[in-house]
Every structure is written in C-alpha cells, then in structure tokens.
Amino acid sequence: MVTKLEIQKHLKYLKNGASKKFIELFNNFDEEDLCDRKNFTGHITASGTIIHVPTREVLLLHHKTLDKWHIPGGHVDLDDDSLFDAALREVEEETGLTVEQLIPINLIKNKPYCVEINSHPIPRNEKKNEDQHYHHDFRFVFAYTGNKRIHIDLNESLNYKWLSIDDPYLQKIMTDPETLDPILLEGLESFEQSVKLVRHNDYLVTPLASYLFQLGQHHYDRGNWESAEQMFRRSVSAYENTYDDEYETPPSILAACWNLATVYEKTNRHSQKLQALEKGLNFAKEFSRLDENFLPEISEFTERIDASRHSTGQL
C-alpha cells in the first residue's frame, strides 16, 4: 500500500514541485483516500513515460474512455507496494512491455522516483457514475531499446503511436517535457556504469551512445553546430568507453563520426574533420571484420578522407 511517507519522499526529490491542488489533497486526506478512485476531490494515479532510445520518441496510447492520447498509466491499487510498482503494473498491462525490457530512469539511492506530478482534470463519466475530478499523476520515466511494434491492451486503448520528444502535443500533456533529455541521459549513464560493472561488456544494446547520437542529430538538423558537436563526441566516447567488439549500434556511431566531420567542415576546423573521419574509418574496418555489410562504409570514409586531404594540400 502507498504511504504518505513514500509520497513525501517523492515530493522531496521533485525538481519542479507539486500543484497547489495536490498539496491540499495530501494535507486533507488519509492514505487510502489519496489513492481511492471514488474520491472525487481528486486522487493519485501512476504512469510511465516510455522513451524509445534509438528514435528519441515517446509512447502514447489512445485512451478508449477519454478519447485522448496519453502516456500509459492508471489508478493505484491497494495491493501495489509502491507508486513505482503501480506505474510498472499499468505499463505492463497496457503495453505488454515487461520490467526486463525497460530501464527505470531517475534513480536516487538505487530507487526510482517520479519526475513530475501532473495534475489534470478528468471529465464526468455518467456511465461509471463518476463526477468530474482531478488526477494527480506520479510520472516515472523508462528507457526502451526494443521493437517499436508493441501489443497493447485493446480493452483499454484504441491504438498507439510514438511521438518525438519535441512534438508540441507533449507540451500539452506534460508539465515539463524539455527536462526529459537531461533526465534520460543521466539515467542511461548510471545504467551503463552499473551494467558494465556487473556484466563486463557482455551485452549488445548501447542505449547511451544511441541516444546521444539522436540528440546530436536533432541539433545537427537545426544547424546548432556547437550542440551537435558536443553530442556526437559524447556518443562516440560512450561507445568507446563501454563496449568492446559488439556491433548492435555501429550504424549510429559511424553516422556520428561522419556528421561530426561535417560540423568541423562547416566551422572550418579541417584537422578535427580529418580526425573524425579517420576514427569513423577505423570503426568501419573493425565492424567489417564481423559483418561484411560494413565494407561500403570503408570506401565512403576513405574517399572522403582522400578528398579532404587533397583540398588542404596534404596529398
């Protein structure tokens, strides 16, 4: 059962605080009433913001009853041991994704904490004889690296879709969506350090390097060269520092090197451009020993290196 002590801990670590309505609810009701769905002053719910690392997209479900797109989540049950357990249960029920497939983000002292408490009105439901009330949604964040095709509960949702973190719709349903990138990066860094210590590189997924590349590409497409450079460099560094001969993520690492070279070219730093291309070439040679599909990348990097040297008189 969720306790007031647990709620107080979430409030303690919440960066942007809670709404006045929630504070009033917390002060005026006992623990059972706080989560009671028949408390029409308002009650606590729990949800999971699932971010697909390879594409930097957020999962939304089309709610059957409300006829709105929202993140997976729902009411807290009396037998839920914690708010996080409630969020995870709802995510599993509604999306089919399991705890083994998800990486909890925003861990403090090895325990997951919500990143926001989103207070929003729920309209009257005459079929269920429910008055208009407020949901105070404790929102947790999960990273996901798997297939975007999932199996939702059609009793709860009509459909699902993945939206870019930058999509304006997320501004409507989240209190502070721009905090997701730094929260996710910090969480992935902690995750990879813990996995590296436990498993000694014996895994294929490179979520941190992949997500850093997506952030770099986001800035690259908008001509934000300084930010793009920073993210591409961190992506390559994350790959080098964490992995040996795994090749689940190389396409994005090669693209990071290629685009980093373009950033250097646009900012007239030709020696750095050449270094980025040579690093990409070395990666491509390494990957081609495991998979011959990377042979064309060797030719592409070699041709661009030769052209770069020729243009600067190094040939």
PDB file of C-alpha atoms in Angstrom:
ATOM      1  CA  MET A   1       0.000   0.000   0.000  1.00  0.00           C
ATOM      2  CA  VAL A   2       1.202   3.501  -0.845  1.00  0.00           C
ATOM      3  CA  THR A   3       2.008   5.532   2.278  1.00  0.00           C
ATOM      4  CA  LYS A   4       2.241   9.236   2.978  1.00  0.00           C
ATOM      5  CA  LEU A   5       5.897   8.730   3.873  1.00  0.00           C
ATOM      6  CA  GLU A   6       6.586   7.402   0.380  1.00  0.00           C
ATOM      7  CA  ILE A   7       4.738  10.338  -1.169  1.00  0.00           C
ATOM      8  CA  GLN A   8       6.770  12.765   0.948  1.00  0.00           C
ATOM      9  CA  LYS A   9       9.991  11.232  -0.398  1.00  0.00           C
ATOM     10  CA  HIS A  10       8.810  11.799  -3.963  1.00  0.00           C
ATOM     11  CA  LEU A  11       7.942  15.389  -3.100  1.00  0.00           C
ATOM     12  CA  LYS A  12      11.399  15.857  -1.574  1.00  0.00           C
ATOM     13  CA  TYR A  13      13.189  14.895  -4.796  1.00  0.00           C
ATOM     14  CA  LEU A  14      10.730  16.560  -7.182  1.00  0.00           C
ATOM     15  CA  LYS A  15      12.560  19.327  -9.032  1.00  0.00           C
ATOM     16  CA  ASN A  16       9.538  21.403 -10.039  1.00  0.00           C
ATOM     17  CA  GLY A  17       7.296  20.806  -7.045  1.00  0.00           C
ATOM     18  CA  ALA A  18       3.628  19.814  -6.984  1.00  0.00           C
ATOM     19  CA  SER A  19       0.454  21.755  -7.699  1.00  0.00           C
ATOM     20  CA  LYS A  20      -1.476  23.586  -5.006  1.00  0.00           C
ATOM     21  CA  LYS A  21      -4.401  21.215  -5.604  1.00  0.00           C
ATOM     22  CA  PHE A  22      -2.251  18.189  -4.849  1.00  0.00           C
ATOM     23  CA  ILE A  23      -0.784  19.701  -1.685  1.00  0.00           C
ATOM     24  CA  GLU A  24      -4.324  20.413  -0.455  1.00  0.00           C
ATOM     25  CA  LEU A  25      -5.342  16.823  -1.239  1.00  0.00           C
ATOM     26  CA  PHE A  26      -2.283  15.440   0.547  1.00  0.00           C
ATOM     27  CA  ASN A  27      -2.929  17.517   3.659  1.00  0.00           C
ATOM     28  CA  ASN A  28      -6.660  16.796   3.900  1.00  0.00           C
ATOM     29  CA  PHE A  29      -6.966  13.042   3.232  1.00  0.00           C
ATOM     30  CA  ASP A  30      -5.552   9.849   4.701  1.00  0.00           C
ATOM     31  CA  GLU A  31      -3.525   7.293   2.754  1.00  0.00           C
ATOM     32  CA  GLU A  32      -6.391   5.134   1.498  1.00  0.00           C
ATOM     33  CA  ASP A  33      -8.420   8.126   0.320  1.00  0.00           C
ATOM     34  CA  LEU A  34      -5.448   9.606  -1.530  1.00  0.00           C
ATOM     35  CA  CYS A  35      -5.499   6.693  -3.985  1.00  0.00           C
ATOM     36  CA  ASP A  36      -9.240   5.922  -3.890  1.00  0.00           C
ATOM     37  CA  ARG A  37     -10.697   6.299  -7.378  1.00  0.00           C
ATOM     38  CA  LYS A  38     -14.048   7.192  -5.772  1.00  0.00           C
ATOM     39  CA  ASN A  39     -12.517  10.234  -4.103  1.00  0.00           C
ATOM     40  CA  PHE A  40     -13.879  12.861  -6.471  1.00  0.00           C
ATOM     41  CA  THR A  41     -11.985  15.696  -4.886  1.00  0.00           C
ATOM     42  CA  GLY A  42      -9.092  14.017  -6.641  1.00  0.00           C
ATOM     43  CA  HIS A  43      -6.782  11.030  -6.272  1.00  0.00           C
ATOM     44  CA  ILE A  44      -3.329   9.763  -7.117  1.00  0.00           C
ATOM     45  CA  THR A  45      -2.559   7.837 -10.300  1.00  0.00           C
ATOM     46  CA  ALA A  46       0.759   6.472 -11.596  1.00  0.00           C
ATOM     47  CA  SER A  47       2.151   6.290 -15.108  1.00  0.00           C
ATOM     48  CA  GLY A  48       5.265   5.582 -17.143  1.00  0.00           C
ATOM     49  CA  THR A  49       6.759   7.836 -19.798  1.00  0.00           C
ATOM     50  CA  ILE A  50       8.433   5.343 -22.141  1.00  0.00           C
ATOM     51  CA  ILE A  51      11.164   6.797 -24.345  1.00  0.00           C
ATOM     52  CA  HIS A  52      12.387   4.785 -27.323  1.00  0.00           C
ATOM     53  CA  VAL A  53      16.132   5.360 -27.200  1.00  0.00           C
ATOM     54  CA  PRO A  54      17.034   4.672 -30.877  1.00  0.00           C
ATOM     55  CA  THR A  55      14.487   7.224 -32.151  1.00  0.00           C
ATOM     56  CA  ARG A  56      14.065   9.659 -29.208  1.00  0.00           C
ATOM     57  CA  GLU A  57      10.311   9.146 -29.245  1.00  0.00           C
ATOM     58  CA  VAL A  58       7.675   8.849 -26.506  1.00  0.00           C
ATOM     59  CA  LEU A  59       4.938   6.196 -26.465  1.00  0.00           C
ATOM     60  CA  LEU A  60       1.325   7.409 -26.386  1.00  0.00           C
ATOM     61  CA  LEU A  61      -1.880   5.370 -26.137  1.00  0.00           C
ATOM     62  CA  HIS A  62      -5.304   6.384 -27.468  1.00  0.00           C
ATOM     63  CA  HIS A  63      -7.481   6.055 -24.361  1.00  0.00           C
ATOM     64  CA  LYS A  64     -10.828   4.410 -25.107  1.00  0.00           C
ATOM     65  CA  THR A  65     -12.916   6.184 -22.476  1.00  0.00           C
ATOM     66  CA  LEU A  66     -11.377   9.657 -22.652  1.00  0.00           C
ATOM     67  CA  ASP A  67     -10.786   9.546 -26.435  1.00  0.00           C
ATOM     68  CA  LYS A  68      -7.416  11.227 -25.896  1.00  0.00           C
ATOM     69  CA  TRP A  69      -3.784  10.337 -26.427  1.00  0.00           C
ATOM     70  CA  HIS A  70      -1.902   9.888 -23.171  1.00  0.00           C
ATOM     71  CA  ILE A  71       1.071   8.087 -21.669  1.00  0.00           C
ATOM     72  CA  PRO A  72       0.493   4.586 -20.198  1.00  0.00           C
ATOM     73  CA  GLY A  73      -0.778   4.617 -16.634  1.00  0.00           C
ATOM     74  CA  GLY A  74      -3.779   4.381 -14.370  1.00  0.00           C
ATOM     75  CA  HIS A  75      -5.136   4.029 -10.866  1.00  0.00           C
ATOM     76  CA  VAL A  76      -3.170   2.790  -7.880  1.00  0.00           C
ATOM     77  CA  ASP A  77      -4.402  -0.500  -6.381  1.00  0.00           C
ATOM     78  CA  LEU A  78      -4.417  -1.221  -2.659  1.00  0.00           C
ATOM     79  CA  ASP A  79      -2.046  -4.150  -3.161  1.00  0.00           C
ATOM     80  CA  ASP A  80       0.534  -2.073  -5.065  1.00  0.00           C
ATOM     81  CA  ASP A  81       3.619  -1.926  -2.849  1.00  0.00           C
ATOM     82  CA  SER A  82       4.667   1.476  -4.136  1.00  0.00           C
ATOM     83  CA  LEU A  83       3.843   4.161  -6.668  1.00  0.00           C
ATOM     84  CA  PHE A  84       6.598   2.819  -8.918  1.00  0.00           C
ATOM     85  CA  ASP A  85       5.096  -0.676  -8.735  1.00  0.00           C
ATOM     86  CA  ALA A  86       1.716   0.788  -9.680  1.00  0.00           C
ATOM     87  CA  ALA A  87       3.225   2.592 -12.668  1.00  0.00           C
ATOM     88  CA  LEU A  88       5.114  -0.517 -13.785  1.00  0.00           C
ATOM     89  CA  ARG A  89       1.996  -2.699 -13.441  1.00  0.00           C
ATOM     90  CA  GLU A  90      -0.048  -0.261 -15.526  1.00  0.00           C
ATOM     91  CA  VAL A  91       2.677  -0.081 -18.178  1.00  0.00           C
ATOM     92  CA  GLU A  92       2.881  -3.871 -18.411  1.00  0.00           C
ATOM     93  CA  GLU A  93      -0.912  -4.245 -18.593  1.00  0.00           C
ATOM     94  CA  GLU A  94      -1.422  -1.552 -21.215  1.00  0.00           C
ATOM     95  CA  THR A  95       1.638  -2.011 -23.447  1.00  0.00           C
ATOM     96  CA  GLY A  96       2.785  -5.601 -22.959  1.00  0.00           C
ATOM     97  CA  LEU A  97       6.281  -4.334 -22.131  1.00  0.00           C
ATOM     98  CA  THR A  98       7.847  -6.037 -19.121  1.00  0.00           C
ATOM     99  CA  VAL A  99      10.285  -4.941 -16.453  1.00  0.00           C
ATOM    100  CA  GLU A 100      13.028  -6.895 -18.255  1.00  0.00           C
ATOM    101  CA  GLN A 101      12.559  -4.707 -21.355  1.00  0.00           C
ATOM    102  CA  LEU A 102      12.524  -1.350 -19.582  1.00  0.00           C
ATOM    103  CA  ILE A 103      15.267   0.698 -17.944  1.00  0.00           C
ATOM    104  CA  PRO A 104      13.968   2.734 -14.969  1.00  0.00           C
ATOM    105  CA  ILE A 105      15.282   6.294 -15.072  1.00  0.00           C
ATOM    106  CA  ASN A 106      15.691   8.910 -12.311  1.00  0.00           C
ATOM    107  CA  LEU A 107      17.094   6.567  -9.686  1.00  0.00           C
ATOM    108  CA  ILE A 108      18.088   8.136  -6.375  1.00  0.00           C
ATOM    109  CA  LYS A 109      19.953   5.841  -3.989  1.00  0.00           C
ATOM    110  CA  ASN A 110      19.035   2.980  -6.361  1.00  0.00           C
ATOM    111  CA  LYS A 111      15.288   3.669  -6.083  1.00  0.00           C
ATOM    112  CA  PRO A 112      13.180   5.093  -8.935  1.00  0.00           C
ATOM    113  CA  TYR A 113      11.427   8.393  -8.303  1.00  0.00           C
ATOM    114  CA  CYS A 114       8.814  10.192 -10.362  1.00  0.00           C
ATOM    115  CA  VAL A 115       9.964  13.122 -12.485  1.00  0.00           C
ATOM    116  CA  GLU A 116       6.720  15.083 -12.152  1.00  0.00           C
ATOM    117  CA  ILE A 117       3.279  15.085 -10.557  1.00  0.00           C
ATOM    118  CA  ASN A 118       0.933  16.123 -13.329  1.00  0.00           C
ATOM    119  CA  SER A 119      -2.405  17.407 -12.006  1.00  0.00           C
ATOM    120  CA  HIS A 120      -5.140  17.473 -14.640  1.00  0.00           C
ATOM    121  CA  PRO A 121      -8.972  17.409 -14.694  1.00  0.00           C
ATOM    122  CA  ILE A 122     -10.968  14.308 -15.635  1.00  0.00           C
ATOM    123  CA  PRO A 123     -14.467  14.952 -17.046  1.00  0.00           C
ATOM    124  CA  ARG A 124     -17.634  13.487 -15.546  1.00  0.00           C
ATOM    125  CA  ASN A 125     -18.372   9.906 -16.654  1.00  0.00           C
ATOM    126  CA  GLU A 126     -22.091   9.207 -16.428  1.00  0.00           C
ATOM    127  CA  LYS A 127     -21.710   5.548 -17.437  1.00  0.00           C
ATOM    128  CA  LYS A 128     -19.451   4.922 -14.449  1.00  0.00           C
ATOM    129  CA  ASN A 129     -21.329   7.402 -12.262  1.00  0.00           C
ATOM    130  CA  GLU A 130     -18.121   9.343 -11.677  1.00  0.00           C
ATOM    131  CA  ASP A 131     -18.117  13.077 -11.030  1.00  0.00           C
ATOM    132  CA  GLN A 132     -15.581  15.407 -12.561  1.00  0.00           C
ATOM    133  CA  HIS A 133     -12.377  15.238 -10.541  1.00  0.00           C
ATOM    134  CA  TYR A 134      -8.604  15.605 -10.671  1.00  0.00           C
ATOM    135  CA  HIS A 135      -5.925  13.021 -11.339  1.00  0.00           C
ATOM    136  CA  HIS A 136      -2.595  13.728  -9.682  1.00  0.00           C
ATOM    137  CA  ASP A 137      -0.370  11.579 -11.846  1.00  0.00           C
ATOM    138  CA  PHE A 138       3.022  10.451 -10.486  1.00  0.00           C
ATOM    139  CA  ARG A 139       5.011  10.049 -13.686  1.00  0.00           C
ATOM    140  CA  PHE A 140       8.034   7.786 -13.906  1.00  0.00           C
ATOM    141  CA  VAL A 141      10.390   7.512 -16.874  1.00  0.00           C
ATOM    142  CA  PHE A 142      11.560   4.340 -18.608  1.00  0.00           C
ATOM    143  CA  ALA A 143      14.075   3.926 -21.422  1.00  0.00           C
ATOM    144  CA  TYR A 144      13.236   1.295 -24.034  1.00  0.00           C
ATOM    145  CA  THR A 145      15.544  -0.001 -26.764  1.00  0.00           C
ATOM    146  CA  GLY A 146      13.417  -2.718 -28.369  1.00  0.00           C
ATOM    147  CA  ASN A 147      10.989  -3.024 -31.273  1.00  0.00           C
ATOM    148  CA  LYS A 148       8.525  -0.137 -31.631  1.00  0.00           C
ATOM    149  CA  ARG A 149       5.787  -2.585 -32.589  1.00  0.00           C
ATOM    150  CA  ILE A 150       4.112  -3.494 -29.297  1.00  0.00           C
ATOM    151  CA  HIS A 151       0.967  -5.350 -28.192  1.00  0.00           C
ATOM    152  CA  ILE A 152      -1.398  -3.003 -26.385  1.00  0.00           C
ATOM    153  CA  ASP A 153      -4.468  -3.926 -24.341  1.00  0.00           C
ATOM    154  CA  LEU A 154      -7.333  -3.226 -26.749  1.00  0.00           C
ATOM    155  CA  ASN A 155      -9.775  -3.190 -23.851  1.00  0.00           C
ATOM    156  CA  GLU A 156      -8.066  -0.033 -22.600  1.00  0.00           C
ATOM    157  CA  SER A 157      -6.701   1.651 -25.729  1.00  0.00           C
ATOM    158  CA  LEU A 158      -7.736   2.020 -29.360  1.00  0.00           C
ATOM    159  CA  ASN A 159      -4.246   2.444 -30.773  1.00  0.00           C
ATOM    160  CA  TYR A 160      -0.721   3.604 -30.017  1.00  0.00           C
ATOM    161  CA  LYS A 161       1.892   5.857 -31.592  1.00  0.00           C
ATOM    162  CA  TRP A 162       5.391   7.142 -30.984  1.00  0.00           C
ATOM    163  CA  LEU A 163       5.894  10.918 -30.900  1.00  0.00           C
ATOM    164  CA  SER A 164       9.146  12.862 -30.987  1.00  0.00           C
ATOM    165  CA  ILE A 165      10.103  14.403 -27.660  1.00  0.00           C
ATOM    166  CA  ASP A 166       9.930  17.757 -29.479  1.00  0.00           C
ATOM    167  CA  ASP A 167       6.324  17.271 -30.639  1.00  0.00           C
ATOM    168  CA  PRO A 168       4.075  20.167 -29.495  1.00  0.00           C
ATOM    169  CA  TYR A 169       1.426  17.722 -28.268  1.00  0.00           C
ATOM    170  CA  LEU A 170       3.705  16.625 -25.437  1.00  0.00           C
ATOM    171  CA  GLN A 171       3.740  20.236 -24.249  1.00  0.00           C
ATOM    172  CA  LYS A 172       0.005  19.874 -23.651  1.00  0.00           C
ATOM    173  CA  ILE A 173       0.083  16.672 -21.630  1.00  0.00           C
ATOM    174  CA  MET A 174       3.369  17.000 -19.755  1.00  0.00           C
ATOM    175  CA  THR A 175       4.381  19.621 -17.222  1.00  0.00           C
ATOM    176  CA  ASP A 176       7.966  19.986 -18.410  1.00  0.00           C
ATOM    177  CA  PRO A 177       8.855  17.736 -21.406  1.00  0.00           C
ATOM    178  CA  GLU A 178      12.109  19.599 -22.098  1.00  0.00           C
ATOM    179  CA  THR A 179      13.574  18.004 -18.965  1.00  0.00           C
ATOM    180  CA  LEU A 180      13.300  14.506 -20.471  1.00  0.00           C
ATOM    181  CA  ASP A 181      16.583  14.669 -22.401  1.00  0.00           C
ATOM    182  CA  PRO A 182      18.845  15.528 -19.426  1.00  0.00           C
ATOM    183  CA  ILE A 183      16.939  13.149 -17.135  1.00  0.00           C
ATOM    184  CA  LEU A 184      17.291  10.303 -19.625  1.00  0.00           C
ATOM    185  CA  LEU A 185      20.972  10.949 -20.301  1.00  0.00           C
ATOM    186  CA  GLU A 186      21.797  10.957 -16.607  1.00  0.00           C
ATOM    187  CA  GLY A 187      19.821   7.761 -16.111  1.00  0.00           C
ATOM    188  CA  LEU A 188      21.422   5.969 -19.051  1.00  0.00           C
ATOM    189  CA  GLU A 189      24.895   6.944 -17.859  1.00  0.00           C
ATOM    190  CA  SER A 190      24.167   5.436 -14.441  1.00  0.00           C
ATOM    191  CA  PHE A 191      22.638   2.350 -16.036  1.00  0.00           C
ATOM    192  CA  GLU A 192      25.595   1.692 -18.302  1.00  0.00           C
ATOM    193  CA  GLN A 193      28.070   2.070 -15.463  1.00  0.00           C
ATOM    194  CA  SER A 194      26.162  -0.452 -13.359  1.00  0.00           C
ATOM    195  CA  VAL A 195      25.780  -2.911 -16.232  1.00  0.00           C
ATOM    196  CA  LYS A 196      29.436  -2.600 -17.176  1.00  0.00           C
ATOM    197  CA  LEU A 197      30.468  -3.428 -13.623  1.00  0.00           C
ATOM    198  CA  VAL A 198      28.164  -6.429 -13.425  1.00  0.00           C
ATOM    199  CA  ARG A 199      28.362  -7.883 -16.921  1.00  0.00           C
ATOM    200  CA  HIS A 200      31.778  -6.739 -18.164  1.00  0.00           C
ATOM    201  CA  ASN A 201      30.572  -5.594 -21.615  1.00  0.00           C
ATOM    202  CA  ASP A 202      28.674  -8.825 -22.266  1.00  0.00           C
ATOM    203  CA  TYR A 203      25.652  -7.190 -23.884  1.00  0.00           C
ATOM    204  CA  LEU A 204      24.652  -5.844 -27.273  1.00  0.00           C
ATOM    205  CA  VAL A 205      22.497  -2.786 -26.668  1.00  0.00           C
ATOM    206  CA  THR A 206      24.218   0.601 -26.437  1.00  0.00           C
ATOM    207  CA  PRO A 207      21.415   2.893 -25.229  1.00  0.00           C
ATOM    208  CA  LEU A 208      23.559   5.814 -24.069  1.00  0.00           C
ATOM    209  CA  ALA A 209      25.632   6.058 -27.254  1.00  0.00           C
ATOM    210  CA  SER A 210      22.496   5.643 -29.341  1.00  0.00           C
ATOM    211  CA  TYR A 211      20.541   8.332 -27.509  1.00  0.00           C
ATOM    212  CA  LEU A 212      23.435  10.788 -27.591  1.00  0.00           C
ATOM    213  CA  PHE A 213      23.563  10.294 -31.348  1.00  0.00           C
ATOM    214  CA  GLN A 214      19.838  11.057 -31.618  1.00  0.00           C
ATOM    215  CA  LEU A 215      20.339  14.267 -29.641  1.00  0.00           C
ATOM    216  CA  GLY A 216      23.279  15.181 -31.848  1.00  0.00           C
ATOM    217  CA  GLN A 217      21.191  14.569 -34.962  1.00  0.00           C
ATOM    218  CA  HIS A 218      18.409  16.723 -33.503  1.00  0.00           C
ATOM    219  CA  HIS A 219      20.803  19.687 -33.170  1.00  0.00           C
ATOM    220  CA  TYR A 220      22.563  18.885 -36.470  1.00  0.00           C
ATOM    221  CA  ASP A 221      19.290  19.069 -38.426  1.00  0.00           C
ATOM    222  CA  ARG A 222      18.654  22.520 -36.934  1.00  0.00           C
ATOM    223  CA  GLY A 223      22.138  23.859 -37.636  1.00  0.00           C
ATOM    224  CA  ASN A 224      23.066  24.045 -33.950  1.00  0.00           C
ATOM    225  CA  TRP A 225      26.660  23.085 -34.647  1.00  0.00           C
ATOM    226  CA  GLU A 226      28.092  23.550 -31.164  1.00  0.00           C
ATOM    227  CA  SER A 227      25.437  21.360 -29.508  1.00  0.00           C
ATOM    228  CA  ALA A 228      25.616  18.811 -32.325  1.00  0.00           C
ATOM    229  CA  GLU A 229      29.386  18.549 -31.932  1.00  0.00           C
ATOM    230  CA  GLN A 230      29.082  18.016 -28.189  1.00  0.00           C
ATOM    231  CA  MET A 231      26.505  15.226 -28.517  1.00  0.00           C
ATOM    232  CA  PHE A 232      28.248  13.424 -31.389  1.00  0.00           C
ATOM    233  CA  ARG A 233      31.550  13.486 -29.494  1.00  0.00           C
ATOM    234  CA  ARG A 234      29.867  12.160 -26.346  1.00  0.00           C
ATOM    235  CA  SER A 235      28.169   9.447 -28.408  1.00  0.00           C
ATOM    236  CA  VAL A 236      31.465   8.193 -29.814  1.00  0.00           C
ATOM    237  CA  SER A 237      33.098   8.426 -26.386  1.00  0.00           C
ATOM    238  CA  ALA A 238      30.254   6.483 -24.752  1.00  0.00           C
ATOM    239  CA  TYR A 239      30.674   3.740 -27.324  1.00  0.00           C
ATOM    240  CA  GLU A 240      34.450   3.573 -26.915  1.00  0.00           C
ATOM    241  CA  ASN A 241      34.342   3.586 -23.116  1.00  0.00           C
ATOM    242  CA  THR A 242      31.658   0.948 -22.699  1.00  0.00           C
ATOM    243  CA  TYR A 243      31.930  -1.617 -25.470  1.00  0.00           C
ATOM    244  CA  ASP A 244      34.458  -3.969 -26.965  1.00  0.00           C
ATOM    245  CA  ASP A 245      33.520  -5.786 -30.166  1.00  0.00           C
ATOM    246  CA  GLU A 246      29.729  -5.516 -30.031  1.00  0.00           C
ATOM    247  CA  TYR A 247      28.103  -4.173 -33.176  1.00  0.00           C
ATOM    248  CA  GLU A 248      24.448  -3.568 -32.406  1.00  0.00           C
ATOM    249  CA  THR A 249      24.897   0.227 -32.561  1.00  0.00           C
ATOM    250  CA  PRO A 250      27.694   0.828 -35.152  1.00  0.00           C
ATOM    251  CA  PRO A 251      25.473   2.460 -37.802  1.00  0.00           C
ATOM    252  CA  SER A 252      24.772   5.372 -35.466  1.00  0.00           C
ATOM    253  CA  ILE A 253      28.409   5.518 -34.332  1.00  0.00           C
ATOM    254  CA  LEU A 254      29.583   5.704 -37.939  1.00  0.00           C
ATOM    255  CA  ALA A 255      26.971   8.371 -38.639  1.00  0.00           C
ATOM    256  CA  ALA A 256      28.149  10.282 -35.564  1.00  0.00           C
ATOM    257  CA  CYS A 257      31.713  10.320 -36.925  1.00  0.00           C
ATOM    258  CA  TRP A 258      30.507  11.300 -40.395  1.00  0.00           C
ATOM    259  CA  ASN A 259      28.284  14.129 -39.169  1.00  0.00           C
ATOM    260  CA  LEU A 260      30.894  15.299 -36.676  1.00  0.00           C
ATOM    261  CA  ALA A 261      33.278  15.691 -39.612  1.00  0.00           C
ATOM    262  CA  THR A 262      30.626  17.781 -41.384  1.00  0.00           C
ATOM    263  CA  VAL A 263      30.255  20.009 -38.313  1.00  0.00           C
ATOM    264  CA  TYR A 264      34.018  20.563 -38.300  1.00  0.00           C
ATOM    265  CA  GLU A 265      33.921  21.287 -42.029  1.00  0.00           C
ATOM    266  CA  LYS A 266      31.183  23.904 -41.601  1.00  0.00           C
ATOM    267  CA  THR A 267      33.129  25.554 -38.782  1.00  0.00           C
ATOM    268  CA  ASN A 268      36.448  25.484 -40.701  1.00  0.00           C
ATOM    269  CA  ARG A 269      38.271  23.030 -38.440  1.00  0.00           C
ATOM    270  CA  HIS A 270      39.845  20.803 -41.038  1.00  0.00           C
ATOM    271  CA  SER A 271      42.298  18.889 -38.843  1.00  0.00           C
ATOM    272  CA  GLN A 272      39.465  17.870 -36.480  1.00  0.00           C
ATOM    273  CA  LYS A 273      37.388  16.921 -39.519  1.00  0.00           C
ATOM    274  CA  LEU A 274      40.126  14.586 -40.695  1.00  0.00           C
ATOM    275  CA  GLN A 275      40.451  13.042 -37.222  1.00  0.00           C
ATOM    276  CA  ALA A 276      36.703  12.352 -37.069  1.00  0.00           C
ATOM    277  CA  LEU A 277      36.770  10.702 -40.496  1.00  0.00           C
ATOM    278  CA  GLU A 278      39.785   8.567 -39.594  1.00  0.00           C
ATOM    279  CA  LYS A 279      38.057   7.435 -36.413  1.00  0.00           C
ATOM    280  CA  GLY A 280      34.987   6.510 -38.460  1.00  0.00           C
ATOM    281  CA  LEU A 281      37.172   4.606 -40.926  1.00  0.00           C
ATOM    282  CA  ASN A 282      38.782   2.631 -38.099  1.00  0.00           C
ATOM    283  CA  PHE A 283      35.343   1.767 -36.705  1.00  0.00           C
ATOM    284  CA  ALA A 284      34.159   0.669 -40.157  1.00  0.00           C
ATOM    285  CA  LYS A 285      37.208  -1.583 -40.607  1.00  0.00           C
ATOM    286  CA  GLU A 286      36.622  -3.105 -37.182  1.00  0.00           C
ATOM    287  CA  PHE A 287      32.929  -3.719 -37.841  1.00  0.00           C
ATOM    288  CA  SER A 288      33.561  -5.164 -41.326  1.00  0.00           C
ATOM    289  CA  ARG A 289      35.554  -7.991 -39.756  1.00  0.00           C
ATOM    290  CA  LEU A 290      32.310  -9.024 -38.043  1.00  0.00           C
ATOM    291  CA  ASP A 291      29.878  -8.094 -40.799  1.00  0.00           C
ATOM    292  CA  GLU A 292      30.791  -7.574 -44.464  1.00  0.00           C
ATOM    293  CA  ASN A 293      27.810  -5.230 -44.863  1.00  0.00           C
ATOM    294  CA  PHE A 294      30.079  -2.530 -43.445  1.00  0.00           C
ATOM    295  CA  LEU A 295      32.524  -2.755 -46.381  1.00  0.00           C
ATOM    296  CA  PRO A 296      30.833   0.104 -48.312  1.00  0.00           C
ATOM    297  CA  GLU A 297      31.367   2.393 -45.319  1.00  0.00           C
ATOM    298  CA  ILE A 298      35.110   1.772 -45.589  1.00  0.00           C
ATOM    299  CA  SER A 299      35.047   3.049 -49.168  1.00  0.00           C
ATOM    300  CA  GLU A 300      32.925   6.077 -48.268  1.00  0.00           C
ATOM    301  CA  PHE A 301      35.164   7.144 -45.393  1.00  0.00           C
ATOM    302  CA  THR A 302      38.327   6.518 -47.453  1.00  0.00           C
ATOM    303  CA  GLU A 303      37.037   8.623 -50.357  1.00  0.00           C
ATOM    304  CA  ARG A 304      36.084  11.498 -48.076  1.00  0.00           C
ATOM    305  CA  ILE A 305      39.434  11.367 -46.267  1.00  0.00           C
ATOM    306  CA  ASP A 306      41.302  11.490 -49.589  1.00  0.00           C
ATOM    307  CA  ALA A 307      39.150  14.404 -50.774  1.00  0.00           C
ATOM    308  CA  SER A 308      39.732  16.251 -47.505  1.00  0.00           C
ATOM    309  CA  ARG A 309      43.486  15.777 -47.681  1.00  0.00           C
ATOM    310  CA  HIS A 310      43.524  16.864 -51.320  1.00  0.00           C
ATOM    311  CA  SER A 311      41.564  20.045 -50.547  1.00  0.00           C
ATOM    312  CA  THR A 312      44.022  21.017 -47.814  1.00  0.00           C
ATOM    313  CA  GLY A 313      47.116  20.097 -49.839  1.00  0.00           C
ATOM    314  CA  GLN A 314      48.007  17.080 -47.694  1.00  0.00           C
ATOM    315  CA  LEU A 315      48.232  14.695 -50.655  1.00  0.00           C
TER     316      LEU A 315
END
